[in-house]
Amino acid sequence: ATGNVSDGKQLYVACQACHGAKGEGIKAMNAPSLVNQSPWYLKRQMLAFKEGRRGTHPKDVYGQQMVAIATTIADEAAVDALVAYIDSLPNRAPEATVAGNIKKGEDYYSMVCGSCHGPNAEGNKLLDSPALAGVDDWYLVRQFELFRKGIRGADDKYGRQMVMMAPALPTDEDVRNVVSYIQTLAE
């Protein structure tokens, strides 16, 4: 993260109502944790919301909410400042809320997900694959469902990669199993 942390802290005031004072996320607001995520990915997503490459599908209600907020961010320097501030916040292991078969999830993850997202779900910038470990499990389930339905990924090339991969986890149970395994990797 290359932005000015103190500027980012001031800008973050608009984010904390949904994402929490420490970036911990607020499930009741449908806002995931922002900590535990790679700065490059946070920047890419904020710019995608701001530039209309994410959250534009009529059925992406939560994405549309982010578009409305992201368009108020002045420019890329402000995005960099926000990302720098979020990156300065302490990481936290999210609470597990999704139940699944961890062993089956590990098998699926190793076969389907790990080659892009990393063996420990740490993400891989070279493959444009974000970290999954440490991301709220309820959020991962919801995003996978949005990819599966083509609601997320319709407007950006990175999302289209996941739309194409979604059939690799054909059932809701498979998704819960993989997400339950990913939660065991969170620190």
PDB file of C-alpha atoms in Angstrom:
ATOM      1  CA  ALA A   1       0.000   0.000   0.000  1.00  0.00           C
ATOM      2  CA  THR A   2       1.552   3.275  -1.138  1.00  0.00           C
ATOM      3  CA  GLY A   3      -0.994   5.872  -0.035  1.00  0.00           C
ATOM      4  CA  ASN A   4      -0.949   8.282   2.886  1.00  0.00           C
ATOM      5  CA  VAL A   5      -2.260   6.439   5.959  1.00  0.00           C
ATOM      6  CA  SER A   6      -3.463   9.545   7.798  1.00  0.00           C
ATOM      7  CA  ASP A   7      -5.412  10.716   4.730  1.00  0.00           C
ATOM      8  CA  GLY A   8      -6.850   7.214   4.433  1.00  0.00           C
ATOM      9  CA  LYS A   9      -7.933   7.263   8.076  1.00  0.00           C
ATOM     10  CA  GLN A  10      -9.945  10.422   7.428  1.00  0.00           C
ATOM     11  CA  LEU A  11     -11.521   8.942   4.310  1.00  0.00           C
ATOM     12  CA  TYR A  12     -12.299   5.683   6.086  1.00  0.00           C
ATOM     13  CA  VAL A  13     -14.850   7.413   8.320  1.00  0.00           C
ATOM     14  CA  ALA A  14     -17.386   6.946   5.486  1.00  0.00           C
ATOM     15  CA  CYS A  15     -16.583   3.217   5.349  1.00  0.00           C
ATOM     16  CA  GLN A  16     -16.782   2.316   9.017  1.00  0.00           C
ATOM     17  CA  ALA A  17     -20.576   2.451   9.301  1.00  0.00           C
ATOM     18  CA  CYS A  18     -20.716  -0.725   7.219  1.00  0.00           C
ATOM     19  CA  HIS A  19     -17.236  -2.242   7.466  1.00  0.00           C
ATOM     20  CA  GLY A  20     -16.559  -1.458  11.133  1.00  0.00           C
ATOM     21  CA  ALA A  21     -14.141   0.878  12.873  1.00  0.00           C
ATOM     22  CA  LYS A  22     -11.286  -1.600  12.485  1.00  0.00           C
ATOM     23  CA  GLY A  23     -12.239  -3.005   9.086  1.00  0.00           C
ATOM     24  CA  GLU A  24     -13.662  -6.087  10.797  1.00  0.00           C
ATOM     25  CA  GLY A  25     -16.858  -6.103   8.730  1.00  0.00           C
ATOM     26  CA  ILE A  26     -20.433  -6.101   9.930  1.00  0.00           C
ATOM     27  CA  LYS A  27     -22.478  -9.074   8.767  1.00  0.00           C
ATOM     28  CA  ALA A  28     -25.775  -7.359   9.645  1.00  0.00           C
ATOM     29  CA  MET A  29     -24.815  -4.661   7.117  1.00  0.00           C
ATOM     30  CA  ASN A  30     -23.744  -7.319   4.588  1.00  0.00           C
ATOM     31  CA  ALA A  31     -20.289  -5.741   4.659  1.00  0.00           C
ATOM     32  CA  PRO A  32     -17.306  -8.094   4.801  1.00  0.00           C
ATOM     33  CA  SER A  33     -14.115  -7.629   6.704  1.00  0.00           C
ATOM     34  CA  LEU A  34     -11.537  -5.606   4.797  1.00  0.00           C
ATOM     35  CA  VAL A  35      -8.551  -6.694   6.874  1.00  0.00           C
ATOM     36  CA  ASN A  36      -6.742  -9.900   5.934  1.00  0.00           C
ATOM     37  CA  GLN A  37      -6.956  -8.941   2.268  1.00  0.00           C
ATOM     38  CA  SER A  38      -4.085  -7.986  -0.017  1.00  0.00           C
ATOM     39  CA  PRO A  39      -3.751  -4.243  -0.674  1.00  0.00           C
ATOM     40  CA  TRP A  40      -3.502  -4.781  -4.448  1.00  0.00           C
ATOM     41  CA  TYR A  41      -6.836  -6.601  -4.414  1.00  0.00           C
ATOM     42  CA  LEU A  42      -8.587  -3.995  -2.259  1.00  0.00           C
ATOM     43  CA  LYS A  43      -7.401  -1.279  -4.645  1.00  0.00           C
ATOM     44  CA  ARG A  44      -8.536  -3.206  -7.706  1.00  0.00           C
ATOM     45  CA  GLN A  45     -11.995  -3.786  -6.223  1.00  0.00           C
ATOM     46  CA  MET A  46     -12.475  -0.178  -5.091  1.00  0.00           C
ATOM     47  CA  LEU A  47     -11.514   1.050  -8.544  1.00  0.00           C
ATOM     48  CA  ALA A  48     -13.813  -1.529 -10.156  1.00  0.00           C
ATOM     49  CA  PHE A  49     -16.742  -0.248  -8.102  1.00  0.00           C
ATOM     50  CA  LYS A  50     -15.765   3.368  -8.781  1.00  0.00           C
ATOM     51  CA  GLU A  51     -15.339   2.855 -12.542  1.00  0.00           C
ATOM     52  CA  GLY A  52     -18.475   0.749 -13.049  1.00  0.00           C
ATOM     53  CA  ARG A  53     -16.753  -2.574 -13.642  1.00  0.00           C
ATOM     54  CA  ARG A  54     -18.323  -4.197 -10.589  1.00  0.00           C
ATOM     55  CA  GLY A  55     -21.713  -3.887  -8.939  1.00  0.00           C
ATOM     56  CA  THR A  56     -23.631  -2.985 -12.065  1.00  0.00           C
ATOM     57  CA  HIS A  57     -25.754  -6.110 -12.462  1.00  0.00           C
ATOM     58  CA  PRO A  58     -29.383  -5.314 -11.555  1.00  0.00           C
ATOM     59  CA  LYS A  59     -29.472  -8.237  -9.091  1.00  0.00           C
ATOM     60  CA  ASP A  60     -26.231  -7.256  -7.327  1.00  0.00           C
ATOM     61  CA  VAL A  61     -27.860  -5.212  -4.569  1.00  0.00           C
ATOM     62  CA  TYR A  62     -24.829  -5.145  -2.279  1.00  0.00           C
ATOM     63  CA  GLY A  63     -22.489  -4.330  -5.151  1.00  0.00           C
ATOM     64  CA  GLN A  64     -24.729  -1.415  -6.130  1.00  0.00           C
ATOM     65  CA  GLN A  65     -24.433  -0.064  -2.586  1.00  0.00           C
ATOM     66  CA  MET A  66     -20.644  -0.124  -2.940  1.00  0.00           C
ATOM     67  CA  VAL A  67     -20.835   1.606  -6.308  1.00  0.00           C
ATOM     68  CA  ALA A  68     -22.744   4.460  -4.693  1.00  0.00           C
ATOM     69  CA  ILE A  69     -20.070   4.859  -2.015  1.00  0.00           C
ATOM     70  CA  ALA A  70     -17.070   4.265  -4.291  1.00  0.00           C
ATOM     71  CA  THR A  71     -18.117   6.988  -6.697  1.00  0.00           C
ATOM     72  CA  THR A  72     -17.634   9.494  -3.862  1.00  0.00           C
ATOM     73  CA  ILE A  73     -13.911   8.638  -3.659  1.00  0.00           C
ATOM     74  CA  ALA A  74     -12.163  11.513  -5.385  1.00  0.00           C
ATOM     75  CA  ASP A  75      -9.428   9.765  -7.343  1.00  0.00           C
ATOM     76  CA  GLU A  76      -6.845   6.984  -7.388  1.00  0.00           C
ATOM     77  CA  ALA A  77      -4.696   8.793  -4.797  1.00  0.00           C
ATOM     78  CA  ALA A  78      -7.659   8.702  -2.404  1.00  0.00           C
ATOM     79  CA  VAL A  79      -8.120   4.990  -3.123  1.00  0.00           C
ATOM     80  CA  ASP A  80      -4.416   4.458  -2.376  1.00  0.00           C
ATOM     81  CA  ALA A  81      -4.805   6.332   0.918  1.00  0.00           C
ATOM     82  CA  LEU A  82      -7.824   4.227   1.902  1.00  0.00           C
ATOM     83  CA  VAL A  83      -6.004   1.016   1.054  1.00  0.00           C
ATOM     84  CA  ALA A  84      -2.927   2.120   3.019  1.00  0.00           C
ATOM     85  CA  TYR A  85      -5.077   2.835   6.060  1.00  0.00           C
ATOM     86  CA  ILE A  86      -6.931  -0.487   5.808  1.00  0.00           C
ATOM     87  CA  ASP A  87      -3.595  -2.263   5.412  1.00  0.00           C
ATOM     88  CA  SER A  88      -2.389  -0.621   8.632  1.00  0.00           C
ATOM     89  CA  LEU A  89      -5.267  -2.135  10.624  1.00  0.00           C
ATOM     90  CA  PRO A  90      -4.576  -5.354  12.547  1.00  0.00           C
ATOM     91  CA  ASN A  91      -5.610  -8.596  10.897  1.00  0.00           C
ATOM     92  CA  ARG A  92      -8.104 -10.771  12.697  1.00  0.00           C
ATOM     93  CA  ALA A  93      -9.302 -14.295  12.189  1.00  0.00           C
ATOM     94  CA  PRO A  94     -12.984 -14.202  11.240  1.00  0.00           C
ATOM     95  CA  GLU A  95     -15.600 -16.129  13.157  1.00  0.00           C
ATOM     96  CA  ALA A  96     -16.584 -19.360  11.434  1.00  0.00           C
ATOM     97  CA  THR A  97     -20.300 -19.289  10.602  1.00  0.00           C
ATOM     98  CA  VAL A  98     -20.536 -21.839   7.782  1.00  0.00           C
ATOM     99  CA  ALA A  99     -20.589 -25.553   8.588  1.00  0.00           C
ATOM    100  CA  GLY A 100     -19.221 -28.075   6.150  1.00  0.00           C
ATOM    101  CA  ASN A 101     -17.093 -31.180   5.840  1.00  0.00           C
ATOM    102  CA  ILE A 102     -13.553 -29.835   6.194  1.00  0.00           C
ATOM    103  CA  LYS A 103     -11.848 -32.944   4.769  1.00  0.00           C
ATOM    104  CA  LYS A 104     -14.020 -32.935   1.646  1.00  0.00           C
ATOM    105  CA  GLY A 105     -13.460 -29.188   1.395  1.00  0.00           C
ATOM    106  CA  GLU A 106      -9.708 -29.654   1.583  1.00  0.00           C
ATOM    107  CA  ASP A 107      -9.820 -32.215  -1.219  1.00  0.00           C
ATOM    108  CA  TYR A 108     -11.920 -29.939  -3.430  1.00  0.00           C
ATOM    109  CA  TYR A 109      -9.794 -26.897  -2.604  1.00  0.00           C
ATOM    110  CA  SER A 110      -6.584 -28.760  -3.500  1.00  0.00           C
ATOM    111  CA  MET A 111      -8.016 -29.962  -6.804  1.00  0.00           C
ATOM    112  CA  VAL A 112      -9.949 -26.866  -7.880  1.00  0.00           C
ATOM    113  CA  CYS A 113      -8.944 -23.682  -6.062  1.00  0.00           C
ATOM    114  CA  GLY A 114      -5.386 -23.950  -4.788  1.00  0.00           C
ATOM    115  CA  SER A 115      -3.660 -23.643  -8.150  1.00  0.00           C
ATOM    116  CA  CYS A 116      -4.866 -20.028  -8.447  1.00  0.00           C
ATOM    117  CA  HIS A 117      -5.548 -18.905  -4.867  1.00  0.00           C
ATOM    118  CA  GLY A 118      -2.457 -20.596  -3.390  1.00  0.00           C
ATOM    119  CA  PRO A 119      -2.021 -23.756  -1.315  1.00  0.00           C
ATOM    120  CA  ASN A 120      -2.942 -21.874   1.878  1.00  0.00           C
ATOM    121  CA  ALA A 121      -5.551 -19.601   0.258  1.00  0.00           C
ATOM    122  CA  GLU A 122      -3.078 -16.732   0.578  1.00  0.00           C
ATOM    123  CA  GLY A 123      -3.799 -15.407  -2.917  1.00  0.00           C
ATOM    124  CA  ASN A 124      -1.539 -14.975  -5.910  1.00  0.00           C
ATOM    125  CA  LYS A 125      -1.115 -11.544  -7.453  1.00  0.00           C
ATOM    126  CA  LEU A 126       0.552 -12.948 -10.585  1.00  0.00           C
ATOM    127  CA  LEU A 127      -2.656 -14.877 -11.309  1.00  0.00           C
ATOM    128  CA  ASP A 128      -4.912 -12.002 -10.157  1.00  0.00           C
ATOM    129  CA  SER A 129      -6.328 -14.320  -7.494  1.00  0.00           C
ATOM    130  CA  PRO A 130      -7.171 -12.763  -4.117  1.00  0.00           C
ATOM    131  CA  ALA A 131      -6.534 -14.227  -0.701  1.00  0.00           C
ATOM    132  CA  LEU A 132      -9.423 -16.316   0.600  1.00  0.00           C
ATOM    133  CA  ALA A 133      -8.023 -17.238   4.016  1.00  0.00           C
ATOM    134  CA  GLY A 134      -9.221 -14.688   6.522  1.00  0.00           C
ATOM    135  CA  VAL A 135     -12.191 -13.571   4.438  1.00  0.00           C
ATOM    136  CA  ASP A 136     -15.577 -13.953   6.142  1.00  0.00           C
ATOM    137  CA  ASP A 137     -16.998 -17.364   5.281  1.00  0.00           C
ATOM    138  CA  TRP A 138     -20.544 -16.050   4.776  1.00  0.00           C
ATOM    139  CA  TYR A 139     -19.165 -13.537   2.291  1.00  0.00           C
ATOM    140  CA  LEU A 140     -17.242 -16.209   0.365  1.00  0.00           C
ATOM    141  CA  VAL A 141     -20.406 -18.316   0.081  1.00  0.00           C
ATOM    142  CA  ARG A 142     -22.433 -15.351  -1.164  1.00  0.00           C
ATOM    143  CA  GLN A 143     -19.812 -14.268  -3.687  1.00  0.00           C
ATOM    144  CA  PHE A 144     -19.471 -17.783  -5.057  1.00  0.00           C
ATOM    145  CA  GLU A 145     -23.241 -17.902  -5.526  1.00  0.00           C
ATOM    146  CA  LEU A 146     -23.110 -14.569  -7.366  1.00  0.00           C
ATOM    147  CA  PHE A 147     -20.358 -15.918  -9.631  1.00  0.00           C
ATOM    148  CA  ARG A 148     -22.360 -19.096 -10.219  1.00  0.00           C
ATOM    149  CA  LYS A 149     -25.408 -17.073 -11.303  1.00  0.00           C
ATOM    150  CA  GLY A 150     -23.347 -14.671 -13.442  1.00  0.00           C
ATOM    151  CA  ILE A 151     -24.385 -11.731 -11.268  1.00  0.00           C
ATOM    152  CA  ARG A 152     -20.818 -11.019 -10.261  1.00  0.00           C
ATOM    153  CA  GLY A 153     -18.168 -11.158 -12.942  1.00  0.00           C
ATOM    154  CA  ALA A 154     -20.363  -9.969 -15.770  1.00  0.00           C
ATOM    155  CA  ASP A 155     -18.519  -6.660 -16.094  1.00  0.00           C
ATOM    156  CA  ASP A 156     -14.871  -7.422 -15.391  1.00  0.00           C
ATOM    157  CA  LYS A 157     -12.304  -9.801 -16.807  1.00  0.00           C
ATOM    158  CA  TYR A 158     -11.165 -11.036 -13.388  1.00  0.00           C
ATOM    159  CA  GLY A 159     -14.694 -11.892 -12.346  1.00  0.00           C
ATOM    160  CA  ARG A 160     -15.299 -13.738 -15.600  1.00  0.00           C
ATOM    161  CA  GLN A 161     -12.501 -16.110 -14.611  1.00  0.00           C
ATOM    162  CA  MET A 162     -14.503 -17.105 -11.546  1.00  0.00           C
ATOM    163  CA  VAL A 163     -17.759 -17.336 -13.505  1.00  0.00           C
ATOM    164  CA  MET A 164     -16.026 -19.932 -15.685  1.00  0.00           C
ATOM    165  CA  MET A 165     -14.702 -21.790 -12.607  1.00  0.00           C
ATOM    166  CA  ALA A 166     -17.998 -21.808 -10.675  1.00  0.00           C
ATOM    167  CA  PRO A 167     -19.276 -25.105 -12.166  1.00  0.00           C
ATOM    168  CA  ALA A 168     -16.250 -26.828 -10.587  1.00  0.00           C
ATOM    169  CA  LEU A 169     -18.147 -26.668  -7.265  1.00  0.00           C
ATOM    170  CA  PRO A 170     -21.546 -27.810  -8.499  1.00  0.00           C
ATOM    171  CA  THR A 171     -23.542 -27.951  -5.249  1.00  0.00           C
ATOM    172  CA  ASP A 172     -24.140 -25.661  -2.287  1.00  0.00           C
ATOM    173  CA  GLU A 173     -22.738 -28.422  -0.080  1.00  0.00           C
ATOM    174  CA  ASP A 174     -19.480 -28.423  -2.078  1.00  0.00           C
ATOM    175  CA  VAL A 175     -19.190 -24.666  -1.606  1.00  0.00           C
ATOM    176  CA  ARG A 176     -19.837 -24.940   2.147  1.00  0.00           C
ATOM    177  CA  ASN A 177     -17.235 -27.697   2.421  1.00  0.00           C
ATOM    178  CA  VAL A 178     -14.571 -25.662   0.630  1.00  0.00           C
ATOM    179  CA  VAL A 179     -15.366 -22.498   2.574  1.00  0.00           C
ATOM    180  CA  SER A 180     -15.248 -24.439   5.861  1.00  0.00           C
ATOM    181  CA  TYR A 181     -11.797 -25.709   4.909  1.00  0.00           C
ATOM    182  CA  ILE A 182     -10.626 -22.208   3.931  1.00  0.00           C
ATOM    183  CA  GLN A 183     -11.632 -20.970   7.388  1.00  0.00           C
ATOM    184  CA  THR A 184      -9.174 -23.428   8.939  1.00  0.00           C
ATOM    185  CA  LEU A 185      -6.397 -21.586   7.071  1.00  0.00           C
ATOM    186  CA  ALA A 186      -7.212 -18.176   8.577  1.00  0.00           C
ATOM    187  CA  GLU A 187      -4.767 -16.843  11.120  1.00  0.00           C
TER     188      GLU A 187
END
